[in-house]
């Protein structure tokens, strides 16, 4: 199943230029003053830019720039490119443009988990292997389990605008391991037949394609039965399968 889950992971200001007047000390604006002013201007646009820091002073020259950084409430770092547009006496005018950084694995996992929950997909143990580059077309495959089955969640960036990152999520079915097949048949056949299953041995994993098959041998006291196990459906990353005794 492909979910069209478009979310904003990093808060951002508008694309319009922000012009501020600052008192320059010599030929530069102190990095502490710059961080404070950019934070205040973004706050006017309802962007909570916690922990804003600038790595160096901003030169009081047209075209000069520095890249500051803040952290969203979700813990995602965001860059802000500050560029001088003009200098009028002791006043430095500049624009502050938020820019997306690679999305942290924990931030992506939390956002995707919440989106899947809205579609009644329980992915509480979802984990992502690496950062998601803030580039259109970039993707990573996160993973979670459902009903004991592994499920992939491929996250693909569809658009990046300022610090806004939009993405799609596609659930990817994985093979059902023979260990899980053996456990499932042991429990369910034993319950249905009202007997204690001594052992279950399956020939191999079950591939996530409708019609894919494997065989399992179920042993109970005084009886041994072979079963054909076949995939009946693949939905939301889950593999549904059924078993029938071999004739």
mmCIF file of N, CA and C in Angstrom, residues 72-171:
data_model
loop_
_atom_site.group_PDB
_atom_site.id
_atom_site.type_symbol
_atom_site.label_atom_id
_atom_site.label_comp_id
_atom_site.label_asym_id
_atom_site.label_seq_id
_atom_site.Cartn_x
_atom_site.Cartn_y
_atom_site.Cartn_z
ATOM 1 N N UNK A 72 14.058 22.495 15.923
ATOM 2 C CA UNK A 72 12.602 22.497 16.044
ATOM 3 C C UNK A 72 12.191 21.772 17.327
ATOM 4 N N UNK A 73 10.899 21.875 17.653
ATOM 5 C CA UNK A 73 10.377 21.196 18.842
ATOM 6 C C UNK A 73 10.535 19.687 18.735
ATOM 7 N N UNK A 74 10.595 19.165 17.504
ATOM 8 C CA UNK A 74 10.758 17.723 17.291
ATOM 9 C C UNK A 74 12.220 17.283 17.381
ATOM 10 N N UNK A 75 13.117 18.256 17.559
ATOM 11 C CA UNK A 75 14.530 17.913 17.662
ATOM 12 C C UNK A 75 15.294 17.952 16.358
ATOM 13 N N UNK A 76 14.668 18.479 15.304
ATOM 14 C CA UNK A 76 15.309 18.529 13.986
ATOM 15 C C UNK A 76 16.098 19.829 13.815
ATOM 16 N N UNK A 77 17.402 19.756 13.513
ATOM 17 C CA UNK A 77 18.162 20.980 13.245
ATOM 18 C C UNK A 77 17.788 21.592 11.901
ATOM 19 N N UNK A 78 17.773 22.915 11.851
ATOM 20 C CA UNK A 78 17.441 23.648 10.632
ATOM 21 C C UNK A 78 18.463 24.772 10.455
ATOM 22 N N UNK A 79 18.946 24.943 9.249
ATOM 23 C CA UNK A 79 19.856 26.045 8.940
ATOM 24 C C UNK A 79 19.065 27.299 8.602
ATOM 25 N N UNK A 80 19.677 28.450 8.873
ATOM 26 C CA UNK A 80 19.129 29.737 8.435
ATOM 27 C C UNK A 80 20.276 30.502 7.778
ATOM 28 N N UNK A 81 20.140 30.736 6.495
ATOM 29 C CA UNK A 81 21.175 31.472 5.768
ATOM 30 C C UNK A 81 20.877 32.966 5.882
ATOM 31 N N UNK A 82 21.783 33.671 6.519
ATOM 32 C CA UNK A 82 21.621 35.116 6.743
ATOM 33 C C UNK A 82 22.552 35.852 5.778
ATOM 34 N N UNK A 83 21.959 36.693 4.927
ATOM 35 C CA UNK A 83 22.745 37.384 3.890
ATOM 36 C C UNK A 83 22.515 38.887 3.966
ATOM 37 N N UNK A 84 23.585 39.637 3.908
ATOM 38 C CA UNK A 84 23.500 41.098 3.954
ATOM 39 C C UNK A 84 23.015 41.622 2.604
ATOM 40 N N UNK A 85 21.955 42.444 2.649
ATOM 41 C CA UNK A 85 21.421 43.037 1.417
ATOM 42 C C UNK A 85 21.916 44.465 1.205
ATOM 43 N N UNK A 86 22.166 45.157 2.302
ATOM 44 C CA UNK A 86 22.689 46.527 2.190
ATOM 45 C C UNK A 86 23.211 46.967 3.543
ATOM 46 N N UNK A 87 24.033 48.000 3.520
ATOM 47 C CA UNK A 87 24.559 48.601 4.745
ATOM 48 C C UNK A 87 24.291 50.098 4.672
ATOM 49 N N UNK A 88 23.590 50.620 5.686
ATOM 50 C CA UNK A 88 23.232 52.035 5.725
ATOM 51 C C UNK A 88 23.803 52.632 7.008
ATOM 52 N N UNK A 89 24.962 53.194 6.893
ATOM 53 C CA UNK A 89 25.631 53.729 8.070
ATOM 54 C C UNK A 89 25.979 52.607 9.038
ATOM 55 N N UNK A 90 25.415 52.681 10.237
ATOM 56 C CA UNK A 90 25.669 51.643 11.237
ATOM 57 C C UNK A 90 24.584 50.580 11.233
ATOM 58 N N UNK A 91 23.727 50.620 10.226
ATOM 59 C CA UNK A 91 22.641 49.644 10.132
ATOM 60 C C UNK A 91 22.940 48.631 9.033
ATOM 61 N N UNK A 92 22.819 47.352 9.407
ATOM 62 C CA UNK A 92 23.025 46.268 8.446
ATOM 63 C C UNK A 92 21.675 45.633 8.151
ATOM 64 N N UNK A 93 21.257 45.653 6.907
ATOM 65 C CA UNK A 93 19.999 45.027 6.501
ATOM 66 C C UNK A 93 20.299 43.669 5.887
ATOM 67 N N UNK A 94 19.489 42.680 6.242
ATOM 68 C CA UNK A 94 19.769 41.340 5.724
ATOM 69 C C UNK A 94 18.505 40.499 5.632
ATOM 70 N N UNK A 95 18.603 39.433 4.893
ATOM 71 C CA UNK A 95 17.506 38.470 4.821
ATOM 72 C C UNK A 95 17.901 37.218 5.601
ATOM 73 N N UNK A 96 16.889 36.530 6.156
ATOM 74 C CA UNK A 96 17.111 35.278 6.885
ATOM 75 C C UNK A 96 16.263 34.205 6.228
ATOM 76 N N UNK A 97 16.911 33.244 5.590
ATOM 77 C CA UNK A 97 16.217 32.218 4.815
ATOM 78 C C UNK A 97 16.452 30.834 5.410
ATOM 79 N N UNK A 98 15.412 30.227 6.033
ATOM 80 C CA UNK A 98 15.565 28.866 6.555
ATOM 81 C C UNK A 98 15.856 27.867 5.435
ATOM 82 N N UNK A 99 16.641 26.861 5.757
ATOM 83 C CA UNK A 99 17.032 25.843 4.784
ATOM 84 C C UNK A 99 17.061 24.488 5.469
ATOM 85 N N UNK A 100 16.446 23.492 4.837
ATOM 86 C CA UNK A 100 16.350 22.160 5.446
ATOM 87 C C UNK A 100 17.709 21.488 5.526
ATOM 88 N N UNK A 101 17.923 20.766 6.620
ATOM 89 C CA UNK A 101 19.081 19.897 6.777
ATOM 90 C C UNK A 101 18.614 18.446 6.659
ATOM 91 N N UNK A 102 19.532 17.500 6.500
ATOM 92 C CA UNK A 102 19.118 16.086 6.503
ATOM 93 C C UNK A 102 18.288 15.776 7.743
ATOM 94 N N UNK A 103 17.216 15.018 7.564
ATOM 95 C CA UNK A 103 16.301 14.741 8.669
ATOM 96 C C UNK A 103 16.838 13.595 9.513
ATOM 97 N N UNK A 104 16.874 13.805 10.807
ATOM 98 C CA UNK A 104 17.419 12.805 11.721
ATOM 99 C C UNK A 104 16.558 11.544 11.731
ATOM 100 N N UNK A 105 17.181 10.371 11.895
ATOM 101 C CA UNK A 105 16.406 9.115 11.910
ATOM 102 C C UNK A 105 15.263 9.127 12.919
ATOM 103 N N UNK A 106 15.515 9.633 14.120
ATOM 104 C CA UNK A 106 14.480 9.640 15.155
ATOM 105 C C UNK A 106 13.321 10.559 14.788
ATOM 106 N N UNK A 107 13.630 11.671 14.114
ATOM 107 C CA UNK A 107 12.585 12.614 13.699
ATOM 108 C C UNK A 107 11.715 11.992 12.613
ATOM 109 N N UNK A 108 12.345 11.346 11.635
ATOM 110 C CA UNK A 108 11.588 10.681 10.568
ATOM 111 C C UNK A 108 10.729 9.562 11.156
ATOM 112 N N UNK A 109 11.309 8.764 12.035
ATOM 113 C CA UNK A 109 10.581 7.632 12.622
ATOM 114 C C UNK A 109 9.344 8.109 13.380
ATOM 115 N N UNK A 110 9.493 9.155 14.163
ATOM 116 C CA UNK A 110 8.361 9.672 14.941
ATOM 117 C C UNK A 110 7.254 10.192 14.031
ATOM 118 N N UNK A 111 7.632 10.925 12.993
ATOM 119 C CA UNK A 111 6.644 11.502 12.087
ATOM 120 C C UNK A 111 5.916 10.420 11.289
ATOM 121 N N UNK A 112 6.675 9.453 10.749
ATOM 122 C CA UNK A 112 6.069 8.385 9.944
ATOM 123 C C UNK A 112 5.170 7.505 10.816
ATOM 124 N N UNK A 113 5.611 7.221 12.036
ATOM 125 C CA UNK A 113 4.790 6.423 12.958
ATOM 126 C C UNK A 113 3.449 7.092 13.202
ATOM 127 N N UNK A 114 3.470 8.396 13.417
ATOM 128 C CA UNK A 114 2.233 9.140 13.655
ATOM 129 C C UNK A 114 1.334 9.126 12.425
ATOM 130 N N UNK A 115 1.930 9.260 11.240
ATOM 131 C CA UNK A 115 1.135 9.252 10.011
ATOM 132 C C UNK A 115 0.499 7.881 9.760
ATOM 133 N N UNK A 116 1.269 6.823 9.995
ATOM 134 C CA UNK A 116 0.731 5.480 9.793
ATOM 135 C C UNK A 116 -0.379 5.174 10.788
ATOM 136 N N UNK A 117 -0.256 5.688 11.992
ATOM 137 C CA UNK A 117 -1.294 5.462 13.010
ATOM 138 C C UNK A 117 -2.632 6.029 12.554
ATOM 139 N N UNK A 118 -2.598 7.105 11.794
ATOM 140 C CA UNK A 118 -3.841 7.696 11.286
ATOM 141 C C UNK A 118 -4.515 6.789 10.269
ATOM 142 N N UNK A 119 -3.751 5.845 9.715
ATOM 143 C CA UNK A 119 -4.309 4.874 8.774
ATOM 144 C C UNK A 119 -4.472 3.510 9.442
ATOM 145 N N UNK A 120 -4.481 3.552 10.791
ATOM 146 C CA UNK A 120 -4.674 2.333 11.586
ATOM 147 C C UNK A 120 -3.571 1.300 11.367
ATOM 148 N N UNK A 121 -2.377 1.775 11.090
ATOM 149 C CA UNK A 121 -1.212 0.897 10.989
ATOM 150 C C UNK A 121 -0.356 1.126 12.233
ATOM 151 N N UNK A 122 -0.230 0.098 13.050
ATOM 152 C CA UNK A 122 0.531 0.202 14.288
ATOM 153 C C UNK A 122 2.005 -0.037 13.995
ATOM 154 N N UNK A 123 2.798 1.023 14.053
ATOM 155 C CA UNK A 123 4.228 0.911 13.758
ATOM 156 C C UNK A 123 5.043 1.510 14.905
ATOM 157 N N UNK A 124 4.669 1.158 16.131
ATOM 158 C CA UNK A 124 5.296 1.767 17.294
ATOM 159 C C UNK A 124 6.782 1.453 17.412
ATOM 160 N N UNK A 125 7.215 0.334 16.853
ATOM 161 C CA UNK A 125 8.636 -0.014 16.954
ATOM 162 C C UNK A 125 9.419 0.390 15.705
ATOM 163 N N UNK A 126 8.836 1.278 14.897
ATOM 164 C CA UNK A 126 9.482 1.674 13.644
ATOM 165 C C UNK A 126 10.820 2.366 13.915
ATOM 166 N N UNK A 127 11.815 1.959 13.160
ATOM 167 C CA UNK A 127 13.139 2.565 13.245
ATOM 168 C C UNK A 127 13.656 2.856 11.844
ATOM 169 N N UNK A 128 14.436 3.927 11.737
ATOM 170 C CA UNK A 128 15.016 4.305 10.454
ATOM 171 C C UNK A 128 16.533 4.166 10.542
ATOM 172 N N UNK A 129 17.170 3.672 9.470
ATOM 173 C CA UNK A 129 18.589 3.318 9.545
ATOM 174 C C UNK A 129 19.554 4.489 9.430
ATOM 175 N N UNK A 130 19.084 5.611 8.894
ATOM 176 C CA UNK A 130 20.008 6.715 8.647
ATOM 177 C C UNK A 130 19.216 8.002 8.462
ATOM 178 N N UNK A 131 19.945 9.096 8.296
ATOM 179 C CA UNK A 131 19.297 10.367 8.005
ATOM 180 C C UNK A 131 18.632 10.318 6.625
ATOM 181 N N UNK A 132 17.591 11.123 6.461
ATOM 182 C CA UNK A 132 16.931 11.260 5.161
ATOM 183 C C UNK A 132 17.415 12.568 4.531
ATOM 184 N N UNK A 133 18.181 12.497 3.441
ATOM 185 C CA UNK A 133 18.668 13.729 2.811
ATOM 186 C C UNK A 133 17.501 14.634 2.397
ATOM 187 N N UNK A 134 17.672 15.918 2.592
ATOM 188 C CA UNK A 134 16.624 16.878 2.227
ATOM 189 C C UNK A 134 16.751 17.216 0.749
ATOM 190 N N UNK A 135 16.563 16.196 -0.082
ATOM 191 C CA UNK A 135 16.666 16.345 -1.529
ATOM 192 C C UNK A 135 15.528 15.589 -2.194
ATOM 193 N N UNK A 136 14.885 16.198 -3.168
ATOM 194 C CA UNK A 136 13.795 15.532 -3.872
ATOM 195 C C UNK A 136 14.289 14.226 -4.489
ATOM 196 N N UNK A 137 13.536 13.152 -4.238
ATOM 197 C CA UNK A 137 13.894 11.842 -4.770
ATOM 198 C C UNK A 137 14.716 10.995 -3.812
ATOM 199 N N UNK A 138 15.277 11.609 -2.779
ATOM 200 C CA UNK A 138 16.057 10.833 -1.805
ATOM 201 C C UNK A 138 15.128 9.928 -1.012
ATOM 202 N N UNK A 139 15.608 8.774 -0.594
ATOM 203 C CA UNK A 139 14.762 7.852 0.154
ATOM 204 C C UNK A 139 15.577 7.001 1.111
ATOM 205 N N UNK A 140 14.924 6.524 2.144
ATOM 206 C CA UNK A 140 15.470 5.522 3.049
ATOM 207 C C UNK A 140 14.346 4.539 3.333
ATOM 208 N N UNK A 141 14.704 3.332 3.761
ATOM 209 C CA UNK A 141 13.680 2.359 4.122
ATOM 210 C C UNK A 141 13.750 2.082 5.621
ATOM 211 N N UNK A 142 12.712 2.515 6.316
ATOM 212 C CA UNK A 142 12.582 2.244 7.741
ATOM 213 C C UNK A 142 11.924 0.875 7.904
ATOM 214 N N UNK A 143 11.835 0.387 9.130
ATOM 215 C CA UNK A 143 11.294 -0.953 9.340
ATOM 216 C C UNK A 143 10.543 -1.035 10.654
ATOM 217 N N UNK A 144 9.489 -1.867 10.665
ATOM 218 C CA UNK A 144 8.751 -2.154 11.890
ATOM 219 C C UNK A 144 8.178 -3.550 11.771
ATOM 220 N N UNK A 145 7.531 -4.027 12.822
ATOM 221 C CA UNK A 145 6.893 -5.337 12.787
ATOM 222 C C UNK A 145 5.400 -5.198 13.009
ATOM 223 N N UNK A 146 4.636 -6.069 12.353
ATOM 224 C CA UNK A 146 3.185 -6.105 12.513
ATOM 225 C C UNK A 146 2.757 -7.562 12.505
ATOM 226 N N UNK A 147 2.045 -7.973 13.555
ATOM 227 C CA UNK A 147 1.648 -9.384 13.692
ATOM 228 C C UNK A 147 2.850 -10.313 13.573
ATOM 229 N N UNK A 148 3.968 -9.842 14.083
ATOM 230 C CA UNK A 148 5.180 -10.649 14.051
ATOM 231 C C UNK A 148 5.922 -10.616 12.740
ATOM 232 N N UNK A 149 5.361 -9.972 11.733
ATOM 233 C CA UNK A 149 5.999 -9.917 10.413
ATOM 234 C C UNK A 149 6.821 -8.635 10.261
ATOM 235 N N UNK A 150 7.983 -8.723 9.618
ATOM 236 C CA UNK A 150 8.736 -7.506 9.312
ATOM 237 C C UNK A 150 8.073 -6.749 8.169
ATOM 238 N N UNK A 151 8.018 -5.430 8.288
ATOM 239 C CA UNK A 151 7.431 -4.593 7.244
ATOM 240 C C UNK A 151 8.381 -3.437 6.975
ATOM 241 N N UNK A 152 8.613 -3.148 5.709
ATOM 242 C CA UNK A 152 9.428 -2.000 5.343
ATOM 243 C C UNK A 152 8.552 -0.776 5.118
ATOM 244 N N UNK A 153 9.083 0.389 5.428
ATOM 245 C CA UNK A 153 8.390 1.655 5.173
ATOM 246 C C UNK A 153 9.359 2.546 4.396
ATOM 247 N N UNK A 154 9.198 2.564 3.082
ATOM 248 C CA UNK A 154 10.084 3.351 2.235
ATOM 249 C C UNK A 154 9.626 4.800 2.238
ATOM 250 N N UNK A 155 10.499 5.683 2.700
ATOM 251 C CA UNK A 155 10.188 7.109 2.815
ATOM 252 C C UNK A 155 10.941 7.841 1.706
ATOM 253 N N UNK A 156 10.196 8.522 0.841
ATOM 254 C CA UNK A 156 10.798 9.199 -0.312
ATOM 255 C C UNK A 156 10.431 10.679 -0.296
ATOM 256 N N UNK A 157 11.422 11.531 -0.408
ATOM 257 C CA UNK A 157 11.193 12.978 -0.427
ATOM 258 C C UNK A 157 10.574 13.374 -1.760
ATOM 259 N N UNK A 158 9.431 14.056 -1.695
ATOM 260 C CA UNK A 158 8.747 14.493 -2.910
ATOM 261 C C UNK A 158 8.992 15.965 -3.227
ATOM 262 N N UNK A 159 9.305 16.747 -2.203
ATOM 263 C CA UNK A 159 9.555 18.172 -2.435
ATOM 264 C C UNK A 159 10.284 18.766 -1.233
ATOM 265 N N UNK A 160 11.103 19.771 -1.504
ATOM 266 C CA UNK A 160 11.786 20.521 -0.450
ATOM 267 C C UNK A 160 11.617 22.000 -0.765
ATOM 268 N N UNK A 161 11.022 22.728 0.158
ATOM 269 C CA UNK A 161 10.835 24.172 -0.022
ATOM 270 C C UNK A 161 11.245 24.865 1.267
ATOM 271 N N UNK A 162 12.298 25.657 1.199
ATOM 272 C CA UNK A 162 12.881 26.258 2.397
ATOM 273 C C UNK A 162 13.222 25.130 3.380
ATOM 274 N N UNK A 163 12.617 25.143 4.567
ATOM 275 C CA UNK A 163 12.865 24.072 5.541
ATOM 276 C C UNK A 163 11.739 23.055 5.553
ATOM 277 N N UNK A 164 10.828 23.151 4.591
ATOM 278 C CA UNK A 164 9.714 22.200 4.503
ATOM 279 C C UNK A 164 10.125 20.984 3.689
ATOM 280 N N UNK A 165 9.932 19.806 4.248
ATOM 281 C CA UNK A 165 10.236 18.562 3.545
ATOM 282 C C UNK A 165 8.954 17.745 3.442
ATOM 283 N N UNK A 166 8.509 17.484 2.215
ATOM 284 C CA UNK A 166 7.325 16.655 1.982
ATOM 285 C C UNK A 166 7.782 15.274 1.535
ATOM 286 N N UNK A 167 7.038 14.261 1.926
ATOM 287 C CA UNK A 167 7.464 12.906 1.580
ATOM 288 C C UNK A 167 6.277 11.978 1.403
ATOM 289 N N UNK A 168 6.526 10.865 0.713
ATOM 290 C CA UNK A 168 5.572 9.767 0.600
ATOM 291 C C UNK A 168 6.099 8.587 1.402
ATOM 292 N N UNK A 169 5.183 7.729 1.826
ATOM 293 C CA UNK A 169 5.570 6.485 2.497
ATOM 294 C C UNK A 169 4.923 5.320 1.765
ATOM 295 N N UNK A 170 5.734 4.351 1.383
ATOM 296 C CA UNK A 170 5.231 3.138 0.746
ATOM 297 C C UNK A 170 5.569 1.950 1.634
ATOM 298 N N UNK A 171 4.536 1.200 2.030
ATOM 299 C CA UNK A 171 4.764 0.021 2.853
ATOM 300 C C UNK A 171 5.231 -1.133 1.965
#
